[in-house]
Every structure is written in structure tokens, then in C-alpha cells.
Amino acid sequence: MQELTSIEELNQFLEKNPEAILLKHSTTCPISSQAYDEFMKYVKSVETKPWALIIVQTARPVSNEIADRFGVKHESPQVLYIKDGSVAWHTSHWNITEKNLQENIV
């Protein structure tokens, strides 16, 4: 896991990992806390793709860049599965469950 705090770090991460998962997380939101727990269960249950964490309160420019670059409206919490430079799948809020992640990130 890598926490992305700048657009430069985002660019480097995606260049190094053309297939990756981005998790946008709010440290003050109870829904995001639940989604984070589900995401961590997913990470522990399967061999995952490389993934990065974006804390929206401290890395808002990164979060905005992701929304602009991939054309996916910003939400928090939010998971984006990136494959070959585009979003292959994304979800947010209560849809971030271990089962849903296992079924859709392949």
C-alpha cells in the first residue's frame, strides 16, 4: 500500500502500476470507515493488485485529479480499479464490500 499525497506521486504510481486499485478514504466519515474495513478484509483475503490510498482531507488535489483524469465523479469513499490507463470498474459508499471487490476486480 502506498498513500498518495501529490499528483506527482499519483503519476509515478500509475506509471509503475498500469493495473492498480485506488481507494479514496475520508478519515471523518463513518461510511468511509466501514468501507475501509471492508477493503482491508478484501486485501487480506486475496492476492490483490497494487493499491494506493488517497486521504481526501489531506490530498484533495489528488482526489480531484483522479476524478478529472478518469471522468468519474468524486465520491468518498470510492474504489477505482484502473487497467491499461482507464477505469475498468468503480464503486462507492456502501457498495464497497469484500464480496463486491472480489467479484469485480479481476
Short mmCIF file of N, CA, C and O in Angstrom, two decimals, residues 3-7 9 23-28 53-64 74 76:
data_model
loop_
_atom_site.label_atom_id
_atom_site.label_comp_id
_atom_site.label_asym_id
_atom_site.label_seq_id
_atom_site.Cartn_x
_atom_site.Cartn_y
_atom_site.Cartn_z
N GLU A 3 0.35 5.53 0.23
CA GLU A 3 -0.53 6.69 0.34
C GLU A 3 -0.06 7.74 -0.64
O GLU A 3 1.12 8.11 -0.65
N LEU A 4 -0.99 8.22 -1.46
CA LEU A 4 -0.66 9.24 -2.45
C LEU A 4 -1.05 10.60 -1.91
O LEU A 4 -2.21 10.82 -1.56
N THR A 5 -0.07 11.50 -1.86
CA THR A 5 -0.32 12.83 -1.30
C THR A 5 -0.10 13.94 -2.32
O THR A 5 -0.37 15.10 -2.02
N SER A 6 0.38 13.60 -3.51
CA SER A 6 0.61 14.61 -4.54
C SER A 6 0.28 14.02 -5.91
O SER A 6 0.29 12.80 -6.09
N ILE A 7 0.03 14.90 -6.85
CA ILE A 7 -0.25 14.45 -8.22
C ILE A 7 0.98 13.77 -8.80
O ILE A 7 0.86 12.79 -9.54
N GLU A 9 3.10 11.91 -7.15
CA GLU A 9 3.08 10.53 -6.63
C GLU A 9 2.03 9.69 -7.36
O GLU A 9 2.28 8.52 -7.66
N LEU A 23 -8.06 3.74 -3.63
CA LEU A 23 -9.08 3.85 -2.59
C LEU A 23 -9.09 5.27 -2.06
O LEU A 23 -8.10 5.72 -1.47
N LYS A 24 -10.20 5.98 -2.29
CA LYS A 24 -10.37 7.31 -1.71
C LYS A 24 -11.07 7.12 -0.37
O LYS A 24 -12.11 6.45 -0.29
N HIS A 25 -10.51 7.72 0.66
CA HIS A 25 -10.99 7.50 2.02
C HIS A 25 -11.08 8.81 2.78
O HIS A 25 -10.17 9.64 2.70
N SER A 26 -12.16 8.96 3.51
CA SER A 26 -12.34 10.12 4.40
C SER A 26 -12.15 9.65 5.83
O SER A 26 -12.83 8.72 6.28
N THR A 27 -11.25 10.28 6.54
CA THR A 27 -10.96 9.87 7.92
C THR A 27 -12.02 10.36 8.90
O THR A 27 -11.97 10.00 10.08
N THR A 28 -12.99 11.13 8.45
CA THR A 28 -14.01 11.66 9.35
C THR A 28 -15.40 11.11 9.09
O THR A 28 -16.35 11.48 9.77
N LEU A 53 -3.80 4.48 -1.38
CA LEU A 53 -4.77 5.15 -0.54
C LEU A 53 -4.67 6.66 -0.75
O LEU A 53 -3.57 7.21 -0.77
N ILE A 54 -5.83 7.28 -0.90
CA ILE A 54 -5.89 8.74 -1.01
C ILE A 54 -6.79 9.22 0.13
O ILE A 54 -7.98 8.91 0.15
N ILE A 55 -6.21 9.94 1.08
CA ILE A 55 -6.99 10.54 2.17
C ILE A 55 -7.52 11.87 1.64
O ILE A 55 -6.75 12.80 1.40
N VAL A 56 -8.83 11.96 1.46
CA VAL A 56 -9.38 13.11 0.76
C VAL A 56 -9.19 14.42 1.51
O VAL A 56 -9.07 15.47 0.88
N GLN A 57 -9.12 14.38 2.83
CA GLN A 57 -8.93 15.62 3.58
C GLN A 57 -7.55 16.23 3.36
O GLN A 57 -7.40 17.45 3.39
N THR A 58 -6.54 15.40 3.17
CA THR A 58 -5.17 15.91 3.06
C THR A 58 -4.62 15.86 1.64
O THR A 58 -3.55 16.40 1.39
N ALA A 59 -5.35 15.21 0.74
CA ALA A 59 -4.87 15.09 -0.64
C ALA A 59 -5.99 15.43 -1.64
O ALA A 59 -6.19 14.72 -2.62
N ARG A 60 -6.70 16.49 -1.38
CA ARG A 60 -7.81 16.89 -2.25
C ARG A 60 -7.38 17.10 -3.70
O ARG A 60 -8.08 16.67 -4.62
N PRO A 61 -6.21 17.72 -3.97
CA PRO A 61 -5.80 17.86 -5.37
C PRO A 61 -5.63 16.50 -6.07
O PRO A 61 -5.95 16.36 -7.25
N VAL A 62 -5.16 15.50 -5.35
CA VAL A 62 -5.00 14.16 -5.92
C VAL A 62 -6.38 13.57 -6.24
O VAL A 62 -6.61 13.03 -7.31
N SER A 63 -7.29 13.70 -5.29
CA SER A 63 -8.64 13.21 -5.48
C SER A 63 -9.31 13.88 -6.68
O SER A 63 -9.95 13.21 -7.51
N ASN A 64 -9.17 15.18 -6.78
CA ASN A 64 -9.74 15.92 -7.91
C ASN A 64 -9.10 15.50 -9.23
O ASN A 64 -9.79 15.38 -10.25
N HIS A 74 -16.19 12.48 -8.29
CA HIS A 74 -15.59 12.24 -6.97
C HIS A 74 -16.66 11.82 -5.97
O HIS A 74 -17.71 12.43 -5.86
N SER A 76 -16.63 9.81 -1.84
CA SER A 76 -15.79 9.31 -0.76
C SER A 76 -16.69 8.63 0.26
O SER A 76 -17.64 9.26 0.74
#
